[in-house]
Backbone as ProteinMPNN parsed JSONL, in Angstrom:
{"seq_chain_A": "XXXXXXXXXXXXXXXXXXXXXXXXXXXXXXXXXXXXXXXXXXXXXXXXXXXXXXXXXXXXXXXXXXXXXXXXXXXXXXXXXXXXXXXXXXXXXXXXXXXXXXXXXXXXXXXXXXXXXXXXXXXXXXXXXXXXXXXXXXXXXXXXXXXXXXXXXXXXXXXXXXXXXXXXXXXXXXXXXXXXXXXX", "coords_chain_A": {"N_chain_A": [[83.043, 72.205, 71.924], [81.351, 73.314, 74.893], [82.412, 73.393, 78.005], [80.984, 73.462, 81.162], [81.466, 75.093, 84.068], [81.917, 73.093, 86.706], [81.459, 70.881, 85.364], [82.474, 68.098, 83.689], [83.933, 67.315, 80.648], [82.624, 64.943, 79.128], [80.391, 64.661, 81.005], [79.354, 67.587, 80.175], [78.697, 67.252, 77.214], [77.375, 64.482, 77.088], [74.913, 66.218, 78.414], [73.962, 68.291, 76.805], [73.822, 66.497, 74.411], [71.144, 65.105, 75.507], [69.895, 67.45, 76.067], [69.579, 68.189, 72.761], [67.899, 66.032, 72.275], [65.589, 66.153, 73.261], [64.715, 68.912, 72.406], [64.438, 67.86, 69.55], [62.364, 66.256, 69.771], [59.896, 67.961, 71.03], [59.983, 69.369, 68.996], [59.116, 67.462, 67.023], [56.541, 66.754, 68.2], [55.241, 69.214, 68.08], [54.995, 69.522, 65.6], [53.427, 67.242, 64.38], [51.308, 67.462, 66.234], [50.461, 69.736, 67.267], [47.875, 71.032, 67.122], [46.145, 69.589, 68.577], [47.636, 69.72, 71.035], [47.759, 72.593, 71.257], [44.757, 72.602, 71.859], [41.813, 73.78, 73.345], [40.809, 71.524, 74.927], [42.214, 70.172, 75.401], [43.993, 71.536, 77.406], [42.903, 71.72, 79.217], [43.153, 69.382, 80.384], [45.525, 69.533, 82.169], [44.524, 69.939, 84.139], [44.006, 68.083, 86.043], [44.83, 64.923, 87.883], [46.809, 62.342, 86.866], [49.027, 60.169, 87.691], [50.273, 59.646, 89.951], [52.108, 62.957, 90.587], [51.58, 63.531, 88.726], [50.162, 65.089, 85.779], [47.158, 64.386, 83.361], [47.564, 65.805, 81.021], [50.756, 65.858, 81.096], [51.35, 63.262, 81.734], [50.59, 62.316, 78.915], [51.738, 64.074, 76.887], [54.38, 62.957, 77.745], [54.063, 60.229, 77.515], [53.73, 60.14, 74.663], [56.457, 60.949, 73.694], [57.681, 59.202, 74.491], [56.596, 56.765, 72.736], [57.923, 58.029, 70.581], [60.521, 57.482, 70.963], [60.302, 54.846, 71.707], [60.343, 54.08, 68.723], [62.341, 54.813, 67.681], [63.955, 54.113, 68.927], [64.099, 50.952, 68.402], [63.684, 50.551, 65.88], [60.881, 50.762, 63.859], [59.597, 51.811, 62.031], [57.473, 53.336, 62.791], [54.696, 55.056, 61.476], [54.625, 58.529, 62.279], [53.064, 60.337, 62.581], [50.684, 59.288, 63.475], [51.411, 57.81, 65.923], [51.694, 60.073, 67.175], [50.215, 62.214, 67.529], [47.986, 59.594, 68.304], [48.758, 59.342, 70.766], [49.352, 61.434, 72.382], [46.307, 61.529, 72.73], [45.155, 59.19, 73.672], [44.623, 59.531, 76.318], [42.353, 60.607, 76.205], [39.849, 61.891, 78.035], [39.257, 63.466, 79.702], [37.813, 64.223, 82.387], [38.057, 64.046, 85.478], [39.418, 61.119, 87.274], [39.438, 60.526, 89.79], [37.714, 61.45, 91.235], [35.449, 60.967, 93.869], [32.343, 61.627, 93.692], [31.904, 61.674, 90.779], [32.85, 59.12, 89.81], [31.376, 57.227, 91.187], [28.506, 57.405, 89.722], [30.101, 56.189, 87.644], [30.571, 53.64, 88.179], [33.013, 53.118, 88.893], [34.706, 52.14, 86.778], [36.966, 53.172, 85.551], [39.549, 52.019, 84.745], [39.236, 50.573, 82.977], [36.85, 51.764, 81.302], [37.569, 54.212, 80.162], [39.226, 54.251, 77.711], [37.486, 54.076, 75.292], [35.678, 56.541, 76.319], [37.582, 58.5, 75.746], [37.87, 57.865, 73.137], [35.759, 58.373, 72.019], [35.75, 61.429, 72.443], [37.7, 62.109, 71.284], [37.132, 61.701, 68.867], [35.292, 63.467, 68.213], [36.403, 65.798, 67.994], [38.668, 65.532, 66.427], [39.764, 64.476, 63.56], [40.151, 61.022, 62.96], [42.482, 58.624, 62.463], [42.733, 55.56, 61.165], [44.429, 54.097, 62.796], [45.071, 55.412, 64.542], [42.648, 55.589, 66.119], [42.851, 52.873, 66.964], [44.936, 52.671, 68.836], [44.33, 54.69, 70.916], [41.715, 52.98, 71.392], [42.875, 50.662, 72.338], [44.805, 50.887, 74.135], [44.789, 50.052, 76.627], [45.215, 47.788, 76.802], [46.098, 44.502, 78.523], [43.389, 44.932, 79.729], [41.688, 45.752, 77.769], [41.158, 43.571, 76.471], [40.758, 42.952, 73.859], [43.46, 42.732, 72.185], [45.831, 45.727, 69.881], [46.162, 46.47, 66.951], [47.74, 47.389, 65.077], [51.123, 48.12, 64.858], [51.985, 50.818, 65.785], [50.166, 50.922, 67.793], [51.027, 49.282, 69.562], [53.484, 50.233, 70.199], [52.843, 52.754, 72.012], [51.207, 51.762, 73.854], [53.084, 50.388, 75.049], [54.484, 52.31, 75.899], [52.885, 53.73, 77.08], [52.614, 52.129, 79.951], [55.156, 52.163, 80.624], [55.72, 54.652, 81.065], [53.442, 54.909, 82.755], [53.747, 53.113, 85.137], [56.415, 54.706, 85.914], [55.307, 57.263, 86.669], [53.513, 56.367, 89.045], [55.161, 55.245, 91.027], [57.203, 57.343, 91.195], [59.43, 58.19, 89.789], [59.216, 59.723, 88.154], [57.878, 62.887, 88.24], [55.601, 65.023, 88.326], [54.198, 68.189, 87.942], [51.896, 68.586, 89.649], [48.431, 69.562, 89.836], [47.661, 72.016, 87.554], [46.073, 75.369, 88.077], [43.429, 77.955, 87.677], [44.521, 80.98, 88.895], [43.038, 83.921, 89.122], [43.733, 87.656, 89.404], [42.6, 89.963, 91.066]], "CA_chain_A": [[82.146, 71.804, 72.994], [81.366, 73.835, 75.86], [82.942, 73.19, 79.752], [80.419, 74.348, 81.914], [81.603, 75.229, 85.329], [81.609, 71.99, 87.617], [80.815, 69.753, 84.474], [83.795, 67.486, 82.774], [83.606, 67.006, 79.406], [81.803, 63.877, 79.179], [78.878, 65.391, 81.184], [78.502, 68.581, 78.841], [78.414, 66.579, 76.034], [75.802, 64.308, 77.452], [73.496, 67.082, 78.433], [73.675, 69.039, 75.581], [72.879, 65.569, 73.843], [70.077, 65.489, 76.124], [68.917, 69.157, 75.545], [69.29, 67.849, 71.768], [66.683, 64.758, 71.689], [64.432, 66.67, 73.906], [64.291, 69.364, 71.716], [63.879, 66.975, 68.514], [61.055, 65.663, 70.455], [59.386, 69.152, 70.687], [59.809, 69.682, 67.164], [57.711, 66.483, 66.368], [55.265, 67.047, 68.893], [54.394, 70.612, 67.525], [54.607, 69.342, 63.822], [52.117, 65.899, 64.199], [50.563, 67.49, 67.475], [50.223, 71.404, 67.678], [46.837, 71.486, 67.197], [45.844, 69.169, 69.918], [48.521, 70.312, 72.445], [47.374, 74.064, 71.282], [43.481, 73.024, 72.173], [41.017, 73.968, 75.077], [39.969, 70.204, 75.834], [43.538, 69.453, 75.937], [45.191, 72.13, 77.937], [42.419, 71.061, 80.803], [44.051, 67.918, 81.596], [46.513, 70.545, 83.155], [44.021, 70.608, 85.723], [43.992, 66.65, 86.391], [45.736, 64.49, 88.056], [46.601, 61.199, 86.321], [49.288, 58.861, 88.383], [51.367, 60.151, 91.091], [51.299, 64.27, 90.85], [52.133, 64.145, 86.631], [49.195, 65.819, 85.294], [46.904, 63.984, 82.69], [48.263, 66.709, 80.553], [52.103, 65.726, 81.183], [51.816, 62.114, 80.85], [49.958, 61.901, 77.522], [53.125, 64.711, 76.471], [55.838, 62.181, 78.183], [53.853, 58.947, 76.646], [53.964, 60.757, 73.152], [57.407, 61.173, 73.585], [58.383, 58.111, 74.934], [56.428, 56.019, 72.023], [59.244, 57.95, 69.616], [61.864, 57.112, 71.566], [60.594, 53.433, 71.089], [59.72, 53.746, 67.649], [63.51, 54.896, 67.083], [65.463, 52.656, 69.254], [64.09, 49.804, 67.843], [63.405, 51.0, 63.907], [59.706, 50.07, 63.777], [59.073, 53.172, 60.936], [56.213, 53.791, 62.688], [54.195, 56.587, 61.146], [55.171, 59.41, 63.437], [52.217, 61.368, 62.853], [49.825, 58.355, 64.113], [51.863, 57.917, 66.916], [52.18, 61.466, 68.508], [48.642, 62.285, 67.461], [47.069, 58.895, 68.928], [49.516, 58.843, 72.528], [48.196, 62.883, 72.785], [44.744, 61.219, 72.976], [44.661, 58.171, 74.214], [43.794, 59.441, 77.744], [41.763, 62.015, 76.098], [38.916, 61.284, 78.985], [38.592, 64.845, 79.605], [36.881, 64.129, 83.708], [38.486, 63.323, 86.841], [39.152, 60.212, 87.476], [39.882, 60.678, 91.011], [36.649, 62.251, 91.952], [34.333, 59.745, 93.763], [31.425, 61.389, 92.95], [31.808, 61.021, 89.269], [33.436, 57.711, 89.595], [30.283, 56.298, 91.772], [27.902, 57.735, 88.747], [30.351, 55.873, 86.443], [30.698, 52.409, 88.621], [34.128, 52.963, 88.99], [35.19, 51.118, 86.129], [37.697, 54.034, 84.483], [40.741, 51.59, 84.076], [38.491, 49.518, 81.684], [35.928, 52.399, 80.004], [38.359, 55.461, 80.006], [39.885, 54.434, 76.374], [36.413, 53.841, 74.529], [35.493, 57.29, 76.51], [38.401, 59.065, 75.09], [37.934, 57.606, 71.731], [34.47, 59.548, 71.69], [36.134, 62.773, 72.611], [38.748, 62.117, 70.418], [36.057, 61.531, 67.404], [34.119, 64.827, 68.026], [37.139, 66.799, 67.6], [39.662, 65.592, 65.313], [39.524, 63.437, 62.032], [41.032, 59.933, 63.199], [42.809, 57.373, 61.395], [42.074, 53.903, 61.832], [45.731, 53.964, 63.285], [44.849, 56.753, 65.81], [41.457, 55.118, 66.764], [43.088, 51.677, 67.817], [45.704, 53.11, 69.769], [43.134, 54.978, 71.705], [41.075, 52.04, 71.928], [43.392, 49.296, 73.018], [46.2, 51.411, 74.587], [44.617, 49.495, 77.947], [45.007, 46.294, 76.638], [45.346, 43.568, 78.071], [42.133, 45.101, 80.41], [40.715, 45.868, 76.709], [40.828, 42.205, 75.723], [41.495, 42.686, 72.404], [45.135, 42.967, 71.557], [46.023, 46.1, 69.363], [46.185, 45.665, 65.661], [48.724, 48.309, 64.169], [52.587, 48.49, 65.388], [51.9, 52.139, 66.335], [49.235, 50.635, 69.318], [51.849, 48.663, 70.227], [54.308, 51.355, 70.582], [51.931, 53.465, 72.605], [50.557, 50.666, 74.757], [54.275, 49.633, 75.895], [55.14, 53.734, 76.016], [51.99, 54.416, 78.65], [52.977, 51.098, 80.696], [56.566, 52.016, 81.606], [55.271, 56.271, 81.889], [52.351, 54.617, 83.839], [54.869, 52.87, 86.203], [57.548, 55.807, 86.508], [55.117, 58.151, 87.749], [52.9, 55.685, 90.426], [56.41, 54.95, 91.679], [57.475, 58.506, 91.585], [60.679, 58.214, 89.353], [58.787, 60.828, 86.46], [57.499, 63.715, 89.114], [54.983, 66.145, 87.626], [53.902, 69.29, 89.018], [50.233, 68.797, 90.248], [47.579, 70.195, 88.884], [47.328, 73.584, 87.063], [45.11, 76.139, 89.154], [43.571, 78.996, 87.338], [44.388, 81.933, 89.296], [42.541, 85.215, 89.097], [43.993, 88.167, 90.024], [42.003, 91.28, 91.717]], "C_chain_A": [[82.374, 72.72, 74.192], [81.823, 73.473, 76.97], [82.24, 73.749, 80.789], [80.994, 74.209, 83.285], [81.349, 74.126, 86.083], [81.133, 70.706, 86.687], [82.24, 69.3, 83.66], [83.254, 67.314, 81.382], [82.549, 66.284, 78.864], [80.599, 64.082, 79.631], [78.582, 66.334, 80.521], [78.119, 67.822, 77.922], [77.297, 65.924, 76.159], [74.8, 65.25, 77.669], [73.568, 67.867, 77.157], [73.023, 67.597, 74.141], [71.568, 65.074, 74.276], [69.173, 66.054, 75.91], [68.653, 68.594, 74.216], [67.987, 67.052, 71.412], [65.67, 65.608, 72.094], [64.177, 67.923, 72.978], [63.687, 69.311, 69.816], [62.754, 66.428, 68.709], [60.141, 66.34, 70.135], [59.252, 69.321, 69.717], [58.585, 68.681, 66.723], [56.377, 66.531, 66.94], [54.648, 67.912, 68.469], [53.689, 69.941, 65.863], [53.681, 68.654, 63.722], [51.215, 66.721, 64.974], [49.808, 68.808, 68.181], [48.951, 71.661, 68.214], [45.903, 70.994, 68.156], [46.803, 69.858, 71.198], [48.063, 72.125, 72.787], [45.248, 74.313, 71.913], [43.044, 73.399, 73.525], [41.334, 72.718, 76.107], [41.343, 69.974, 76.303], [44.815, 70.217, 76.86], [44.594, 71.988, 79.114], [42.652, 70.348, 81.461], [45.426, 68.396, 81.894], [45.591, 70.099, 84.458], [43.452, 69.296, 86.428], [44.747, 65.873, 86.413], [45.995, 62.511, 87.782], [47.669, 59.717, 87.331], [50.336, 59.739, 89.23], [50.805, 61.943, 91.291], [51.518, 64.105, 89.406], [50.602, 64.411, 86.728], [48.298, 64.643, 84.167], [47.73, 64.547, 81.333], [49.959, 66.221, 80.091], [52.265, 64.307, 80.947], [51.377, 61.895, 79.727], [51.356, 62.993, 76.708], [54.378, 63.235, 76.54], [55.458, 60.694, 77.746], [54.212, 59.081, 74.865], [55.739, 60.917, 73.213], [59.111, 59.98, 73.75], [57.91, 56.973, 73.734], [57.497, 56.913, 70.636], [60.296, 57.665, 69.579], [61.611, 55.725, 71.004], [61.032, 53.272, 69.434], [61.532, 53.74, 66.971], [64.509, 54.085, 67.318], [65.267, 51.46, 68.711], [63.463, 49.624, 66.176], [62.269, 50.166, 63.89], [59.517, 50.768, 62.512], [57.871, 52.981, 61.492], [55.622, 55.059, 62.229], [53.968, 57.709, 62.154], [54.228, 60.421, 63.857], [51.045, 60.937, 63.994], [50.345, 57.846, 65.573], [52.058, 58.875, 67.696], [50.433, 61.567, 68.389], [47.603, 60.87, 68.321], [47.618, 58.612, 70.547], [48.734, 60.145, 72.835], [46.896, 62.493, 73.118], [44.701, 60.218, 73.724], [44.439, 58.099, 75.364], [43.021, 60.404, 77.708], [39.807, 62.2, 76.745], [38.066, 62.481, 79.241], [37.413, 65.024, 81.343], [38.598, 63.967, 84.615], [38.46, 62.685, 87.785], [39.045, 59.341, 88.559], [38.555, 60.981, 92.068], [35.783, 61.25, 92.185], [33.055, 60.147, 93.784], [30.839, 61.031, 91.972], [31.788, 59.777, 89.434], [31.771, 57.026, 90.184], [29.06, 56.565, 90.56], [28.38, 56.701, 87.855], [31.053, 54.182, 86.533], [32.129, 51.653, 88.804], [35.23, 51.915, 88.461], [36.672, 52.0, 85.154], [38.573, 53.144, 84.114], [40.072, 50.815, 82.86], [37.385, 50.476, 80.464], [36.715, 53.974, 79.978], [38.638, 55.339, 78.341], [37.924, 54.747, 75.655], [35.68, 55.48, 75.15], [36.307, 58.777, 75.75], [37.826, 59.282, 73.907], [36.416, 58.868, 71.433], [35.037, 61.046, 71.613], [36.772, 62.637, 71.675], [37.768, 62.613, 68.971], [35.318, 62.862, 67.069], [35.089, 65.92, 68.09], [38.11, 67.118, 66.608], [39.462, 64.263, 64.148], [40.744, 62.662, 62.306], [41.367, 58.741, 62.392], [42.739, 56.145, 61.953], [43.358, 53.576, 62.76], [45.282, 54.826, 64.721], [43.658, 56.033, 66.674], [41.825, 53.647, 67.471], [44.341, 51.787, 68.86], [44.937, 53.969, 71.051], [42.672, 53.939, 72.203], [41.682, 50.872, 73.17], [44.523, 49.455, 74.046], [45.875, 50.799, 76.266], [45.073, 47.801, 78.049], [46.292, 45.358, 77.338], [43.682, 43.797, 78.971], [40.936, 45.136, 78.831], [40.352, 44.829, 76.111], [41.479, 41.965, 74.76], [42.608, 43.861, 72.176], [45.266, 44.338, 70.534], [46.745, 45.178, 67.807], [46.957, 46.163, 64.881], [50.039, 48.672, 65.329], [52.486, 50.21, 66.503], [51.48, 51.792, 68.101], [49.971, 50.367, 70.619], [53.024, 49.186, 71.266], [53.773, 52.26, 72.159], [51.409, 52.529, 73.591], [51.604, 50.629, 75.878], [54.693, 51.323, 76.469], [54.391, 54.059, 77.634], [52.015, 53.324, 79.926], [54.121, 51.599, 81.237], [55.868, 53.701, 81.785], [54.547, 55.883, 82.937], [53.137, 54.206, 85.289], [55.99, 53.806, 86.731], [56.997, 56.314, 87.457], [54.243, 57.692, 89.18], [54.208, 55.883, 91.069], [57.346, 56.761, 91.936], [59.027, 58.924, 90.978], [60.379, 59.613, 88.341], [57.859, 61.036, 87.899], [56.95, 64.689, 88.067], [54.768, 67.45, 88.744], [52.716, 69.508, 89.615], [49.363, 69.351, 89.406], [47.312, 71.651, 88.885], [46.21, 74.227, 87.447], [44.708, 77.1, 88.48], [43.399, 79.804, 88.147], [44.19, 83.384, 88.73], [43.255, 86.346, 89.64], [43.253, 89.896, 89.896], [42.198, 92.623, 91.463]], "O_chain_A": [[83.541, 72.921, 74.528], [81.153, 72.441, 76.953], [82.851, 74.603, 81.431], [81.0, 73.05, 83.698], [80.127, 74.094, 86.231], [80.556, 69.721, 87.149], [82.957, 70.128, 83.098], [82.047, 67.183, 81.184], [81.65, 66.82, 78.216], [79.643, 63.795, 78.911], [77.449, 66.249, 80.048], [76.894, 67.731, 77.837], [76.262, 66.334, 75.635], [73.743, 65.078, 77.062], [72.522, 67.64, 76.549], [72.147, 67.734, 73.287], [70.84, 64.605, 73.401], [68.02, 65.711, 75.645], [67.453, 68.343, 74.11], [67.205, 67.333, 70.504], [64.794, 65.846, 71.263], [62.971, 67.903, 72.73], [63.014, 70.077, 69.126], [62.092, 66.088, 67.729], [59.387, 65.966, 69.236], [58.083, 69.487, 69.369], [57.487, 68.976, 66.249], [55.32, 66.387, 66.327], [53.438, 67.728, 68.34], [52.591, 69.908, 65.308], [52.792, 69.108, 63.001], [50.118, 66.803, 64.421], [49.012, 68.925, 69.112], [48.711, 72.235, 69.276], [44.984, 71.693, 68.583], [46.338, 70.447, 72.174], [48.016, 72.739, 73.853], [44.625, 75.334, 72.205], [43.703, 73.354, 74.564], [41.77, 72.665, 77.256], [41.597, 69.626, 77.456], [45.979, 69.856, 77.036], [45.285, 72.053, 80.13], [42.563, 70.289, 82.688], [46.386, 67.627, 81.849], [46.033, 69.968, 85.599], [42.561, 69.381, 87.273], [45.49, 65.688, 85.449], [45.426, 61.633, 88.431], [47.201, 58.607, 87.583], [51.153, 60.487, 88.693], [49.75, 62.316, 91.804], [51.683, 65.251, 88.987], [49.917, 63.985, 87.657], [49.044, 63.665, 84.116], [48.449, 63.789, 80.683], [50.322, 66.234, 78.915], [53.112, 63.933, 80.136], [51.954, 60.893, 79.305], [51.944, 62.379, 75.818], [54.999, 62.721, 75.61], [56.391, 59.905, 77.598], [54.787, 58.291, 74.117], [56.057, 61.029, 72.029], [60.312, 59.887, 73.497], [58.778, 56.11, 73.601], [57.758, 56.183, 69.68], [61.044, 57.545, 68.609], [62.314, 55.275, 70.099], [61.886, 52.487, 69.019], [61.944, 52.974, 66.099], [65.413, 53.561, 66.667], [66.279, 50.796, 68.49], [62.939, 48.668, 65.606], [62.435, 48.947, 63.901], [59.144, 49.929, 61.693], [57.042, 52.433, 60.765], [56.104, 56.115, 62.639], [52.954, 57.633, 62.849], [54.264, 61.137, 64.857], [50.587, 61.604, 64.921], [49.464, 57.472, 66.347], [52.534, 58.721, 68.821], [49.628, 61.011, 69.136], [46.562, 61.195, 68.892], [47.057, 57.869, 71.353], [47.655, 60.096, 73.426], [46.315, 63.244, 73.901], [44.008, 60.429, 74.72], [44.086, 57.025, 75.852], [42.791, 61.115, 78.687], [38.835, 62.527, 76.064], [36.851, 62.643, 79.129], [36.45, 65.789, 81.394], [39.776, 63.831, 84.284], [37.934, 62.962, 88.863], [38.766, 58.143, 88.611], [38.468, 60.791, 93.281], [35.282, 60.602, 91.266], [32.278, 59.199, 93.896], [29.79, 60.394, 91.871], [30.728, 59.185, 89.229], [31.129, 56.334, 89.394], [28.485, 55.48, 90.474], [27.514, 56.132, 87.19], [31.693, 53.584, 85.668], [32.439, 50.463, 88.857], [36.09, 51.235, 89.02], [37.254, 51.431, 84.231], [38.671, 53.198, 82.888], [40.706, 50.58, 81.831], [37.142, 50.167, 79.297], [35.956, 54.886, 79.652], [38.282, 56.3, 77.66], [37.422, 55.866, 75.754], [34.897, 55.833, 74.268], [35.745, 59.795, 75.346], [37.364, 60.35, 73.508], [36.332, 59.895, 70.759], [34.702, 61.763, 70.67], [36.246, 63.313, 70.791], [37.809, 63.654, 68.314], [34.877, 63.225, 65.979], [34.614, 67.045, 68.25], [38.42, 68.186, 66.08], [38.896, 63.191, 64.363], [41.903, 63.039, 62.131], [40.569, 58.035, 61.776], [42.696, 55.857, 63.149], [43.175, 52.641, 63.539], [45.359, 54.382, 65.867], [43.797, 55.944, 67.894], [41.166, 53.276, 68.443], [44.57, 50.863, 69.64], [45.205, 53.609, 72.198], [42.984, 53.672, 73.363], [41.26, 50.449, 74.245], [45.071, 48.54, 74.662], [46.71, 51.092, 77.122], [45.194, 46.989, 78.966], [47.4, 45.431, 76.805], [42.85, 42.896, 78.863], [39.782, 44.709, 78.79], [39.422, 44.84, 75.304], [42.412, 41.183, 74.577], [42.658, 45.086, 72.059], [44.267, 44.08, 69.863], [47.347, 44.128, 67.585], [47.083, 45.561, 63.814], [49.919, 49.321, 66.368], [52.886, 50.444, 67.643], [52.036, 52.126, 69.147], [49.887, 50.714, 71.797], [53.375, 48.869, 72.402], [54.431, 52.262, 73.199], [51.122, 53.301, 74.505], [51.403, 50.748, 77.087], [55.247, 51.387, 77.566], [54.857, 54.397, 78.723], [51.41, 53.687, 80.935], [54.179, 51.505, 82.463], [55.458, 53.875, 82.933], [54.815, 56.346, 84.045], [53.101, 54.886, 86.314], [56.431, 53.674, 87.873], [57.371, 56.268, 88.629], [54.233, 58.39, 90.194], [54.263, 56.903, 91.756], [58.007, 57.038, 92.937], [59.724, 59.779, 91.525], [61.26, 60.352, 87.902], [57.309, 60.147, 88.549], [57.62, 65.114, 87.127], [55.085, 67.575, 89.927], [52.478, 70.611, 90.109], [49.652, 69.585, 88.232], [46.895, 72.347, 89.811], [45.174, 73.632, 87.151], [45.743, 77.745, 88.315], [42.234, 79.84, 88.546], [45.019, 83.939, 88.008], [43.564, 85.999, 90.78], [43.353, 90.716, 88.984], [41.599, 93.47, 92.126]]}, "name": "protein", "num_of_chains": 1, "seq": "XXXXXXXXXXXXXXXXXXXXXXXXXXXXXXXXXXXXXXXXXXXXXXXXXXXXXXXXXXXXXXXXXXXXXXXXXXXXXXXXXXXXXXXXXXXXXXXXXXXXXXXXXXXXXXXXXXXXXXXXXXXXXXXXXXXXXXXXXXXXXXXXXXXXXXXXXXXXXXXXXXXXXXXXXXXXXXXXXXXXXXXX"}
């Protein structure tokens, strides 16, 4: 084990177990998730800001990451693919939700028609499993009414509830929103 400079034992070890999960994380995210995390629609919610400064972008990453964490601490076997693939989406809204022109166009109902908005986007880009589509759907619930119907939802529901709360509160700090700069 390494000794880094100003770190006792006990703290290397933790961070390097740290660095570890987080890069086990990464791994699953690419493997279930590449191809969404690698798209257009989805590298735009860089450029939107979802609860505090985290990005839309960064919490649908840090919800996906946080419904494996559940899925492991408490041995659900949820299917790992349906879970990174439907947290990646489930704010896959693709607007900004912030903007009160849109919003007055759209009766400023987003906390209640954002999922069922998603789910459309979601549908016209990737081939969803009935697992993927109710995690999307209900991941609002209880505003959605009806309760999720597959463990995964569940996962994902409780994952974007405590992310949702970190970053209002400001405990999970993102970096604002991604700017494309030009240069001359």
């Amino acid at each position: 084990m390494l000794k880094w400079k100003g770190f006792g034992r006990k703290r290397s070890e933790k961070l390097v177990k740290s660095f570890e999960r987080h890069r086990r994380l990464t791994e699953l995210l690419k493997k279930y998730g590449g191809d969404i995390i690698d798209s257009d629609n989805f590298k735009k919610t860089k450029g939107h800001i979802q609860h505090g400064s985290m990005t839309v972008n960064g919490h649908c990453m840090n919800v996906a990451r946080y419904s494996l964490i559940l899925n492991k601490k408490l041995r659900l076997n949820c299917n790992q693919n349906d879970l990174v693939r439907g947290s990646l989406l489930h704010d896959y809204f693709l607007y900004d939700w912030h903007d009160k022109e849109y919003l007055s166009q759209r009766k400023r109902l987003h906390g209640f028609r954002h999922p069922g908005i998603a789910l459309r986007n979601a549908d016209k880009e990737y081939c969803l499993t009935d697992i993927q589509r109710d995690i999307i759907k209900k991941h609002m619930w209880p505003l959605s009414v009806v309760p999720p119907v597959y463990k995964e939802a569940w996962v994902v529901t409780a994952a974007d509830k405590y992310c949702s709360l970190m970053e209002t509160i400001g405990v999970h700090k993102g970096h604002g929103k991604v700017e494309k700069i030009e240069f001359i």
